[in-house]
Every structure is written in C-alpha cells, then in structure tokens.
Amino acid sequence: MYKILLTLFLIIFINKNLYSQNINLEEYEVYFGNTLIAKQDFIKNSQNLNEVQSKTLEFKPITDGFKKAYYLNGKLYSSGKIENLKENGVWEYWHPNGQKARKGEFINGKPNGTHEYWYENGNIRGIGNWKNGVYDGKWEMYNEKGLEKTVQEYKDGKQIL
C-alpha cells in the first residue's frame, strides 16, 4: 500500500512540476505538428485540446518568414511576414467563422498606415490610420449593420476631434 501511495504521489508531483513551467509566448510559436496555431486562440482554448493535439503540441522559437496561423478549429487566423522576429508588411486576420477581421501594414511589430476592420458578419467595422503603433489621423467606425458612421481624428494617439 505504501508503494502505491508513494508512486501516486510521485506521478502527481512530477506532472504538476512538468506542466507548471511557464513559457514566454512572446518568444515562441505554438505548433501542432507542422501547423502554426494562433497564440490568442491557444491561450483562450488550450484547456479544450483533444488527445491528438496534446500529443503533437510543440513550442518553437519564433523564426522569420511568411506565416499562416490557424485557429484550433482549423480555420485560418492570420497570414503575413515575420522579419526580425516581428510582424512586417501587410498582415491579414480572420474571425473564427472565416470572415475577414482585419487588414493592414506592420513595421517592426507595430501597426502603421491604413487598417481596415470587419465584423464577423462581414460588414465593415472601421477604417483608420496608425503611425508607429498609435492612432494617427482619421478613423471611421460603423455599427454592425455597416451604417451610422462615426468619424474621429487622432494625433499621436490622442483624439483631437
């Protein structure tokens, strides 16, 4: 009986320590086999992984190159280029239902230039300008029906109109 309790304790202790290791997701990409998984979706839904996903889960250091990341449901989450370990160039993002969510340019991981946003129903949500990662210029926002436009002006991240 003592050996059984000791073995059970060791299994629980080892598993707790093994799985409690913190991984800085800012430095790693999440993969199931060869499929890159969207970090936000992984964080939100990792408790729902199936057995196959759990067995093929890998954390790999971020690398440069063109990337396509997927939701856990298999649908495309984002596509774009990583350069110097950050988003660079035009990136596109999609909602879990497959509708486009966002499109815009990034420079060294920060949004820059005009970005477009859409609701999950496909209607336009907003169009606005970024400069070095902060709002800068005109922003147009729409309700979920694609109507009732609101216009705001920003300068260096602060609303001026």
mmCIF file of C-alpha atoms in Angstrom:
data_model
loop_
_atom_site.group_PDB
_atom_site.id
_atom_site.type_symbol
_atom_site.label_atom_id
_atom_site.label_comp_id
_atom_site.label_asym_id
_atom_site.label_seq_id
_atom_site.Cartn_x
_atom_site.Cartn_y
_atom_site.Cartn_z
ATOM 1 C CA MET A 1 0.000 0.000 0.000
ATOM 2 C CA TYR A 2 2.842 2.367 0.886
ATOM 3 C CA LYS A 3 4.486 1.787 -2.519
ATOM 4 C CA ILE A 4 1.216 2.563 -4.317
ATOM 5 C CA LEU A 5 0.721 5.822 -2.404
ATOM 6 C CA LEU A 6 4.353 6.823 -2.938
ATOM 7 C CA THR A 7 4.105 6.076 -6.671
ATOM 8 C CA LEU A 8 0.865 8.031 -6.959
ATOM 9 C CA PHE A 9 2.395 10.984 -5.097
ATOM 10 C CA LEU A 10 5.471 10.966 -7.374
ATOM 11 C CA ILE A 11 3.335 10.872 -10.528
ATOM 12 C CA ILE A 12 1.236 13.816 -9.340
ATOM 13 C CA PHE A 13 4.305 15.792 -8.217
ATOM 14 C CA ILE A 14 6.207 15.209 -11.472
ATOM 15 C CA ASN A 15 3.209 16.076 -13.653
ATOM 16 C CA LYS A 16 2.483 19.230 -11.658
ATOM 17 C CA ASN A 17 6.064 20.449 -11.979
ATOM 18 C CA LEU A 18 6.362 19.428 -15.623
ATOM 19 C CA TYR A 19 3.213 21.255 -16.715
ATOM 20 C CA SER A 20 3.604 24.277 -14.468
ATOM 21 C CA GLN A 21 6.647 25.520 -16.362
ATOM 22 C CA ASN A 22 5.995 28.994 -17.704
ATOM 23 C CA ILE A 23 6.705 29.560 -21.382
ATOM 24 C CA ASN A 24 7.031 33.129 -22.602
ATOM 25 C CA LEU A 25 4.785 33.077 -25.663
ATOM 26 C CA GLU A 26 6.357 36.366 -26.806
ATOM 27 C CA GLU A 27 9.410 34.302 -27.763
ATOM 28 C CA TYR A 28 7.752 31.114 -29.033
ATOM 29 C CA GLU A 29 5.317 29.914 -31.653
ATOM 30 C CA VAL A 30 2.777 27.185 -30.894
ATOM 31 C CA TYR A 31 2.577 24.228 -33.287
ATOM 32 C CA PHE A 32 0.548 21.058 -33.645
ATOM 33 C CA GLY A 33 2.810 19.064 -35.915
ATOM 34 C CA ASN A 34 3.602 21.459 -38.789
ATOM 35 C CA THR A 35 0.563 23.693 -38.194
ATOM 36 C CA LEU A 36 1.165 27.086 -36.597
ATOM 37 C CA ILE A 37 -1.575 27.897 -34.073
ATOM 38 C CA ALA A 38 -2.758 31.431 -33.255
ATOM 39 C CA LYS A 39 -1.425 32.285 -29.796
ATOM 40 C CA GLN A 40 -4.597 34.122 -28.763
ATOM 41 C CA ASP A 41 -6.756 31.120 -29.655
ATOM 42 C CA PHE A 42 -4.338 28.723 -27.954
ATOM 43 C CA ILE A 43 -4.388 30.775 -24.736
ATOM 44 C CA LYS A 44 -8.176 31.076 -24.815
ATOM 45 C CA ASN A 45 -8.937 27.432 -25.672
ATOM 46 C CA SER A 46 -5.914 25.326 -24.639
ATOM 47 C CA GLN A 47 -7.937 23.613 -21.909
ATOM 48 C CA ASN A 48 -10.088 22.059 -24.671
ATOM 49 C CA LEU A 49 -7.275 20.305 -26.571
ATOM 50 C CA ASN A 50 -8.047 16.836 -27.834
ATOM 51 C CA GLU A 51 -5.673 13.905 -27.309
ATOM 52 C CA VAL A 52 -4.030 14.202 -30.744
ATOM 53 C CA GLN A 53 -3.395 17.926 -30.274
ATOM 54 C CA SER A 54 -1.959 17.371 -26.796
ATOM 55 C CA LYS A 55 0.481 14.759 -28.100
ATOM 56 C CA THR A 56 1.702 16.880 -31.024
ATOM 57 C CA LEU A 57 1.935 20.214 -29.151
ATOM 58 C CA GLU A 58 5.299 21.957 -29.585
ATOM 59 C CA PHE A 59 6.680 25.363 -28.646
ATOM 60 C CA LYS A 60 9.328 26.538 -31.104
ATOM 61 C CA PRO A 61 11.336 29.775 -31.048
ATOM 62 C CA ILE A 62 9.883 32.423 -33.373
ATOM 63 C CA THR A 63 11.528 32.409 -36.791
ATOM 64 C CA ASP A 64 11.444 34.826 -39.701
ATOM 65 C CA GLY A 65 9.457 34.063 -42.837
ATOM 66 C CA PHE A 66 5.948 34.063 -44.261
ATOM 67 C CA LYS A 67 3.499 32.667 -41.691
ATOM 68 C CA LYS A 68 -0.029 31.344 -41.728
ATOM 69 C CA ALA A 69 -1.522 30.741 -38.290
ATOM 70 C CA TYR A 70 -4.710 28.792 -37.672
ATOM 71 C CA TYR A 71 -7.454 28.630 -35.069
ATOM 72 C CA LEU A 72 -7.817 25.366 -33.172
ATOM 73 C CA ASN A 73 -10.919 24.757 -35.314
ATOM 74 C CA GLY A 74 -8.644 24.589 -38.389
ATOM 75 C CA LYS A 75 -9.706 27.900 -39.944
ATOM 76 C CA LEU A 76 -7.142 30.490 -40.969
ATOM 77 C CA TYR A 77 -6.391 33.101 -38.286
ATOM 78 C CA SER A 78 -3.664 35.263 -39.861
ATOM 79 C CA SER A 79 -1.145 35.498 -42.649
ATOM 80 C CA GLY A 80 1.850 37.735 -43.116
ATOM 81 C CA LYS A 81 5.605 38.029 -42.866
ATOM 82 C CA ILE A 82 7.772 37.857 -39.760
ATOM 83 C CA GLU A 83 11.034 39.766 -40.154
ATOM 84 C CA ASN A 84 13.473 40.409 -37.308
ATOM 85 C CA LEU A 85 11.081 38.290 -35.218
ATOM 86 C CA LYS A 86 8.202 40.819 -35.606
ATOM 87 C CA GLU A 87 5.271 41.397 -37.964
ATOM 88 C CA ASN A 88 6.358 43.363 -41.024
ATOM 89 C CA GLY A 89 4.471 44.171 -44.195
ATOM 90 C CA VAL A 90 0.774 43.602 -44.829
ATOM 91 C CA TRP A 91 -0.975 41.239 -42.429
ATOM 92 C CA GLU A 92 -4.482 39.840 -42.710
ATOM 93 C CA TYR A 93 -6.589 38.369 -39.896
ATOM 94 C CA TRP A 94 -9.832 36.361 -39.932
ATOM 95 C CA HIS A 95 -12.634 35.665 -37.465
ATOM 96 C CA PRO A 96 -13.205 32.021 -36.346
ATOM 97 C CA ASN A 97 -16.137 31.797 -38.798
ATOM 98 C CA GLY A 98 -13.814 32.511 -41.750
ATOM 99 C CA GLN A 99 -14.845 36.142 -42.334
ATOM 100 C CA LYS A 100 -12.013 38.651 -42.703
ATOM 101 C CA ALA A 101 -11.381 40.585 -39.466
ATOM 102 C CA ARG A 102 -8.520 42.997 -40.246
ATOM 103 C CA LYS A 103 -6.014 44.008 -42.872
ATOM 104 C CA GLY A 104 -3.113 46.433 -42.585
ATOM 105 C CA GLU A 105 0.618 47.052 -42.611
ATOM 106 C CA PHE A 106 3.000 46.488 -39.709
ATOM 107 C CA ILE A 107 6.510 47.832 -39.246
ATOM 108 C CA ASN A 108 8.631 46.140 -36.557
ATOM 109 C CA GLY A 109 5.522 44.647 -34.964
ATOM 110 C CA LYS A 110 3.590 47.929 -34.782
ATOM 111 C CA PRO A 111 0.573 48.825 -36.918
ATOM 112 C CA ASN A 112 1.313 51.556 -39.451
ATOM 113 C CA GLY A 113 -0.737 53.160 -42.204
ATOM 114 C CA THR A 114 -4.376 52.447 -43.032
ATOM 115 C CA HIS A 115 -6.017 49.425 -41.418
ATOM 116 C CA GLU A 116 -9.448 48.034 -42.195
ATOM 117 C CA TYR A 117 -11.612 46.074 -39.732
ATOM 118 C CA TRP A 118 -14.719 43.930 -40.264
ATOM 119 C CA TYR A 119 -17.407 42.408 -38.050
ATOM 120 C CA GLU A 120 -17.954 38.648 -38.034
ATOM 121 C CA ASN A 121 -20.982 39.188 -40.288
ATOM 122 C CA GLY A 122 -18.676 40.645 -42.985
ATOM 123 C CA ASN A 123 -19.779 44.277 -42.611
ATOM 124 C CA ILE A 124 -17.173 47.000 -42.295
ATOM 125 C CA ARG A 125 -16.359 47.869 -38.675
ATOM 126 C CA GLY A 126 -13.810 50.630 -39.170
ATOM 127 C CA ILE A 127 -11.064 52.174 -41.247
ATOM 128 C CA GLY A 128 -8.300 54.159 -39.679
ATOM 129 C CA ASN A 129 -4.686 55.190 -39.676
ATOM 130 C CA TRP A 130 -1.865 54.100 -37.415
ATOM 131 C CA LYS A 131 1.562 55.662 -37.026
ATOM 132 C CA ASN A 132 4.249 53.766 -35.153
ATOM 133 C CA GLY A 133 1.683 51.741 -33.205
ATOM 134 C CA VAL A 134 -0.701 54.558 -32.180
ATOM 135 C CA TYR A 135 -3.820 56.048 -33.753
ATOM 136 C CA ASP A 136 -2.908 58.954 -36.016
ATOM 137 C CA GLY A 137 -5.272 60.595 -38.482
ATOM 138 C CA LYS A 138 -8.855 59.888 -39.473
ATOM 139 C CA TRP A 139 -10.829 56.941 -38.110
ATOM 140 C CA GLU A 140 -14.269 55.939 -39.402
ATOM 141 C CA MET A 141 -16.284 53.481 -37.300
ATOM 142 C CA TYR A 142 -19.539 51.762 -38.237
ATOM 143 C CA ASN A 143 -22.209 49.827 -36.376
ATOM 144 C CA GLU A 144 -22.628 46.106 -37.008
ATOM 145 C CA LYS A 145 -25.114 46.741 -39.826
ATOM 146 C CA GLY A 146 -22.438 48.764 -41.644
ATOM 147 C CA LEU A 147 -24.340 52.025 -41.143
ATOM 148 C CA GLU A 148 -24.176 55.001 -38.777
ATOM 149 C CA LYS A 149 -20.646 56.138 -39.424
ATOM 150 C CA THR A 150 -18.708 57.902 -36.634
ATOM 151 C CA VAL A 151 -15.607 59.891 -37.576
ATOM 152 C CA GLN A 152 -12.797 60.724 -35.173
ATOM 153 C CA GLU A 153 -9.401 62.391 -35.645
ATOM 154 C CA TYR A 154 -6.265 61.411 -33.752
ATOM 155 C CA LYS A 155 -2.812 62.901 -33.428
ATOM 156 C CA ASP A 156 -0.018 60.833 -31.873
ATOM 157 C CA GLY A 157 -2.540 58.523 -30.227
ATOM 158 C CA LYS A 158 -4.741 61.245 -28.745
ATOM 159 C CA GLN A 159 -8.219 62.069 -30.005
ATOM 160 C CA ILE A 160 -8.422 65.650 -31.286
ATOM 161 C CA LEU A 161 -11.877 65.595 -32.885
#
